[in-house]
Coordinates of C-alpha atoms in Angstrom, one line a residue:
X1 CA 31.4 58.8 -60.0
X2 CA 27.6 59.6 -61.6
X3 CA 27.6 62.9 -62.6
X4 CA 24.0 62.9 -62.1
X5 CA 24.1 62.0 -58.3
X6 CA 23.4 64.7 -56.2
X7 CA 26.7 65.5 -54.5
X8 CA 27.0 65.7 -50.5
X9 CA 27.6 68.8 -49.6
X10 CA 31.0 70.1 -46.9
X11 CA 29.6 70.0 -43.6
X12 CA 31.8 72.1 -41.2
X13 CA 34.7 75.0 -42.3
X14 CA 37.2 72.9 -40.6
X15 CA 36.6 70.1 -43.1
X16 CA 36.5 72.7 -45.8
X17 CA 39.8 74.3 -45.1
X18 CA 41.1 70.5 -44.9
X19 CA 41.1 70.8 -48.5
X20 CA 43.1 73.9 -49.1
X21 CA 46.2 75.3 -47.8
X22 CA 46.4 77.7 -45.4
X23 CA 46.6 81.5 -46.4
X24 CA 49.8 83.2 -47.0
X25 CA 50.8 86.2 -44.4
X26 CA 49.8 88.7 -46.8
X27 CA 46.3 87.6 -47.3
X28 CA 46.1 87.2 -43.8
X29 CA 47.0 90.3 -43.0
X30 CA 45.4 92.6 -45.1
X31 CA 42.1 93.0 -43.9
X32 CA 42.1 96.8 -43.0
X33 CA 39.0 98.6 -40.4
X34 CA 39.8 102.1 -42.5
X35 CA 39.6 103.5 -45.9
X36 CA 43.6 104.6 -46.3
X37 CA 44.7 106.6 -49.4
X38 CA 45.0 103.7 -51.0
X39 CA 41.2 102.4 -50.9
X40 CA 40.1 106.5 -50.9
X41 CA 42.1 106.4 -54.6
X42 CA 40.7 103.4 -56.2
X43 CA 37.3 104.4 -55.1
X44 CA 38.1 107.6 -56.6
X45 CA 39.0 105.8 -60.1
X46 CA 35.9 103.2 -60.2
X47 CA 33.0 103.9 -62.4
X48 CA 31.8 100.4 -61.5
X49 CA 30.6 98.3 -58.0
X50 CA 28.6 95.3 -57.2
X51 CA 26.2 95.5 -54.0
X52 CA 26.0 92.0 -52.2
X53 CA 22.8 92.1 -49.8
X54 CA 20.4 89.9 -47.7
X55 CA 17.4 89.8 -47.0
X56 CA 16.3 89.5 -43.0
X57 CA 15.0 85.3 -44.3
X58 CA 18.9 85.2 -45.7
X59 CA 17.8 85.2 -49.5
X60 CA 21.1 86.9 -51.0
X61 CA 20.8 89.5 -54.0
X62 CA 23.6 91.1 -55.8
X63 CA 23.3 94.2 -58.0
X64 CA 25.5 96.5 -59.9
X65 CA 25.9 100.3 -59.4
X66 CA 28.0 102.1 -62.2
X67 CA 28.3 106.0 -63.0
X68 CA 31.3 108.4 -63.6
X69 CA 34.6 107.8 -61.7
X70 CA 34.2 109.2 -58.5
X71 CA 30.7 108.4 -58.0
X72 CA 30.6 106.9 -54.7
X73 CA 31.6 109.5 -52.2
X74 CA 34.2 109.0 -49.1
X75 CA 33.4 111.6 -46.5
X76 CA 35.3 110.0 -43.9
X77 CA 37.8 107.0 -43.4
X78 CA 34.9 104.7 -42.2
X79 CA 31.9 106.0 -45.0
X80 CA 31.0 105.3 -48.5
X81 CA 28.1 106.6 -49.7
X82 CA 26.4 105.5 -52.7
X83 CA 23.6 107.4 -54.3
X84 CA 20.9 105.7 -56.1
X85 CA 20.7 106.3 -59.9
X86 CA 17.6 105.6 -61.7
X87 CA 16.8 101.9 -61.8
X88 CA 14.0 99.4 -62.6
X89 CA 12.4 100.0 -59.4
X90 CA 12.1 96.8 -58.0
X91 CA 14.4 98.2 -54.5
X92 CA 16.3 94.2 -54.0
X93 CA 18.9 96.1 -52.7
X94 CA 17.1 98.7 -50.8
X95 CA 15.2 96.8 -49.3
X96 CA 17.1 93.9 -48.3
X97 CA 19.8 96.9 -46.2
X98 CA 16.3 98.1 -44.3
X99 CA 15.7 94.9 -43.4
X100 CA 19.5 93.3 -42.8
X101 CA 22.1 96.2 -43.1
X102 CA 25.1 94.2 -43.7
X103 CA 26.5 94.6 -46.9
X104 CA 29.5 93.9 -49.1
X105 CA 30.8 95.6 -52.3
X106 CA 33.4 95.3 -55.2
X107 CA 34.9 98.2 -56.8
X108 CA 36.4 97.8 -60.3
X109 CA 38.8 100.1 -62.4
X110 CA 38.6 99.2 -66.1
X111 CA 42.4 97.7 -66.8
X112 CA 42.6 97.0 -63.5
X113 CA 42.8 93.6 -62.3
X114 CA 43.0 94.2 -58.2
X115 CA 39.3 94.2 -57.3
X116 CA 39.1 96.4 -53.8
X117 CA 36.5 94.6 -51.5
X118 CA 34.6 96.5 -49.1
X119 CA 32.4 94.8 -46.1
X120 CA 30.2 96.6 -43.4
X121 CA 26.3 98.1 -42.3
X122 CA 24.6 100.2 -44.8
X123 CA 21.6 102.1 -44.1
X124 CA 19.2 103.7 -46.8
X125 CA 19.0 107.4 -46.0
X126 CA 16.5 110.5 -48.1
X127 CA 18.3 113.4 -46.4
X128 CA 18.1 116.8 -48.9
X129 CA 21.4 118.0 -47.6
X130 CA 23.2 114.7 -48.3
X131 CA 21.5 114.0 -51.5
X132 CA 22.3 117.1 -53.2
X133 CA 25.8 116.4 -53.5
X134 CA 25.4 113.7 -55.2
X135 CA 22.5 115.2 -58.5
X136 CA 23.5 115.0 -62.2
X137 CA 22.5 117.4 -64.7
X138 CA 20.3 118.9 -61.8
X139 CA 18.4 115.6 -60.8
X140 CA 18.7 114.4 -57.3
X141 CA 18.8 110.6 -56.2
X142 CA 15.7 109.6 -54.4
X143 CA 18.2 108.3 -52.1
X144 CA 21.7 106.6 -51.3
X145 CA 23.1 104.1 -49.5
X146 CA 25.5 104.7 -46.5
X147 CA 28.0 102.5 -45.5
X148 CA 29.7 101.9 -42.5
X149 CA 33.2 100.3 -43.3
X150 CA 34.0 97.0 -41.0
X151 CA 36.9 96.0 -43.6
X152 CA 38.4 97.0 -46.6
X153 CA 41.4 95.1 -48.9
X154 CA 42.1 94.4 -52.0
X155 CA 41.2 91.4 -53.7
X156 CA 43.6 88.4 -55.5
X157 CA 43.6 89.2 -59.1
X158 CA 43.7 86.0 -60.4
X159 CA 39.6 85.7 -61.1
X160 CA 40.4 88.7 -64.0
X161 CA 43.3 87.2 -64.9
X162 CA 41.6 84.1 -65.9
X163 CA 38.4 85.6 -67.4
X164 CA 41.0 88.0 -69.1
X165 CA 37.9 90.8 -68.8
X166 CA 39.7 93.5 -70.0
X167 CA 40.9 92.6 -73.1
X168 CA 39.9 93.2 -76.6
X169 CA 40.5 90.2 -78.0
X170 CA 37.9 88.4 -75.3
X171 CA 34.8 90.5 -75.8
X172 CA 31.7 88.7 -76.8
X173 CA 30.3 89.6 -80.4
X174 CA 26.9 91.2 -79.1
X175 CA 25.0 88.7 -81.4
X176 CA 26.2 85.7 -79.8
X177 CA 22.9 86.2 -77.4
X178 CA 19.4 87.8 -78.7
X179 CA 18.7 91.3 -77.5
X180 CA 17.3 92.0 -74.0
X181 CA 13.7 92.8 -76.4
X182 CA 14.2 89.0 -77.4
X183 CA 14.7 87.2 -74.4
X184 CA 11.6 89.4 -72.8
X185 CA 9.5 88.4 -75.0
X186 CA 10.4 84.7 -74.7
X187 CA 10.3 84.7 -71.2
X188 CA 7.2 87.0 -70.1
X189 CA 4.1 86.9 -72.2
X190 CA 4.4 90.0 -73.8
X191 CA 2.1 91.8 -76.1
X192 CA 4.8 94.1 -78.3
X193 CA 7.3 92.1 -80.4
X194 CA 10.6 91.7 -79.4
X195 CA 11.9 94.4 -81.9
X196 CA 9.1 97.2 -80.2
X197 CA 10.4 96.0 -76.7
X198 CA 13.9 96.4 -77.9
X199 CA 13.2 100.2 -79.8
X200 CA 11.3 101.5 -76.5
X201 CA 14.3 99.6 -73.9
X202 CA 16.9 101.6 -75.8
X203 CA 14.9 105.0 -76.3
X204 CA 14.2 104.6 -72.6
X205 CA 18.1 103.8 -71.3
X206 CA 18.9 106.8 -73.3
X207 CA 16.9 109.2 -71.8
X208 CA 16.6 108.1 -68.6
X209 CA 20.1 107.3 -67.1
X210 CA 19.7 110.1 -64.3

């Protein structure tokens, strides 16, 4: 086969699953409509989520969320509400839920390698009463994202396992790649140098989390 051939793409899911075996019981049956205790606790434990979203032309995003364990809040067995930490601004997410509210999310538990999986509607919401639970050292988020719950479960494990994530002996030396300073510089013309952008990134991070 050339490698440099474009390859032809799956057409249908029936000739997809052709090529796999069918699920076991347990994967097939533990797609849940609630949050039970179980979902509640790991939610309770995660400092650490991804938020996938599309837009209303279908363009996918994907963005983290991280912040003390117990940051996302459960009111209910159907809600999760997530409030909006400072960012950079740009609102991908934010704006791709006003436009398309379905939404799916990953919880993580340093250590842990069951990844709980969360799909359903969100909708962006600026209520004082709601945000006001959710302010650090005083500061309120400008908003948060609500989520209705269509399904929860856990996720197979076995996408840790093989990236090994949480180990020690597979971290990254933090040189092997140039500072975030560096690679701004090479990619957007830029008048500081990379080591000013890299000074004011840090000074900036630091002081402006919440």
């Amino acid at each position: 086969m050339d490698d440099t051939a474009p390859a032809k793409a799956i057409g249908s899911e029936d000739a997809l699953r052709s090529l796999y075996k069918a699920p076991g019981e347990v994967a097939s049956k533990k797609v849940l409509s609630r949050l039970d205790k179980h979902c509640k606790r790991f939610i309770e434990l995660s400092p650490f989520l991804c938020i996938a979203t599309a837009g209303a032309d279908g363009s996918a995003d994907v963005s983290p969320r991280g912040d003390a364990p117990g940051f996302v809040g459960v009111p209910d067995d159907g809600t999760v509400v997530i409030p909006d930490r400072v960012g950079n601004n740009r609102l991908d997410t934010l704006a791709n839920v006003v436009e398309n509210p379905n939404v799916g999310l990953i919880f993580f538990i340093p250590g842990f390698n069951d990844i709980l999986r969360i799909n359903g509607r969100g909708k962006v919401v600026d209520e004082p009463a709601l945000l006001d639970r959710y302010a650090v050292d005083g500061k309120v988020p400008a908003t948060a994202l609500v989520v209705t719950v269509d399904e929860a479960f856990l996720h197979c494990p076995k996408a840790l396992m093989r990236a090994n994530l949480w180990s020690d002996e597979a971290k990254t030396p933090r040189d092997a790649m140039p500072t975030a300073g560096q690679i701004y510089k090479d990619q957007i013309a830029l008048a500081e140098s990379a080591e000013e952008l890299e000074a004011s990134f840090v000074e900036r991070r630091a002081k402006g989390l919440y």
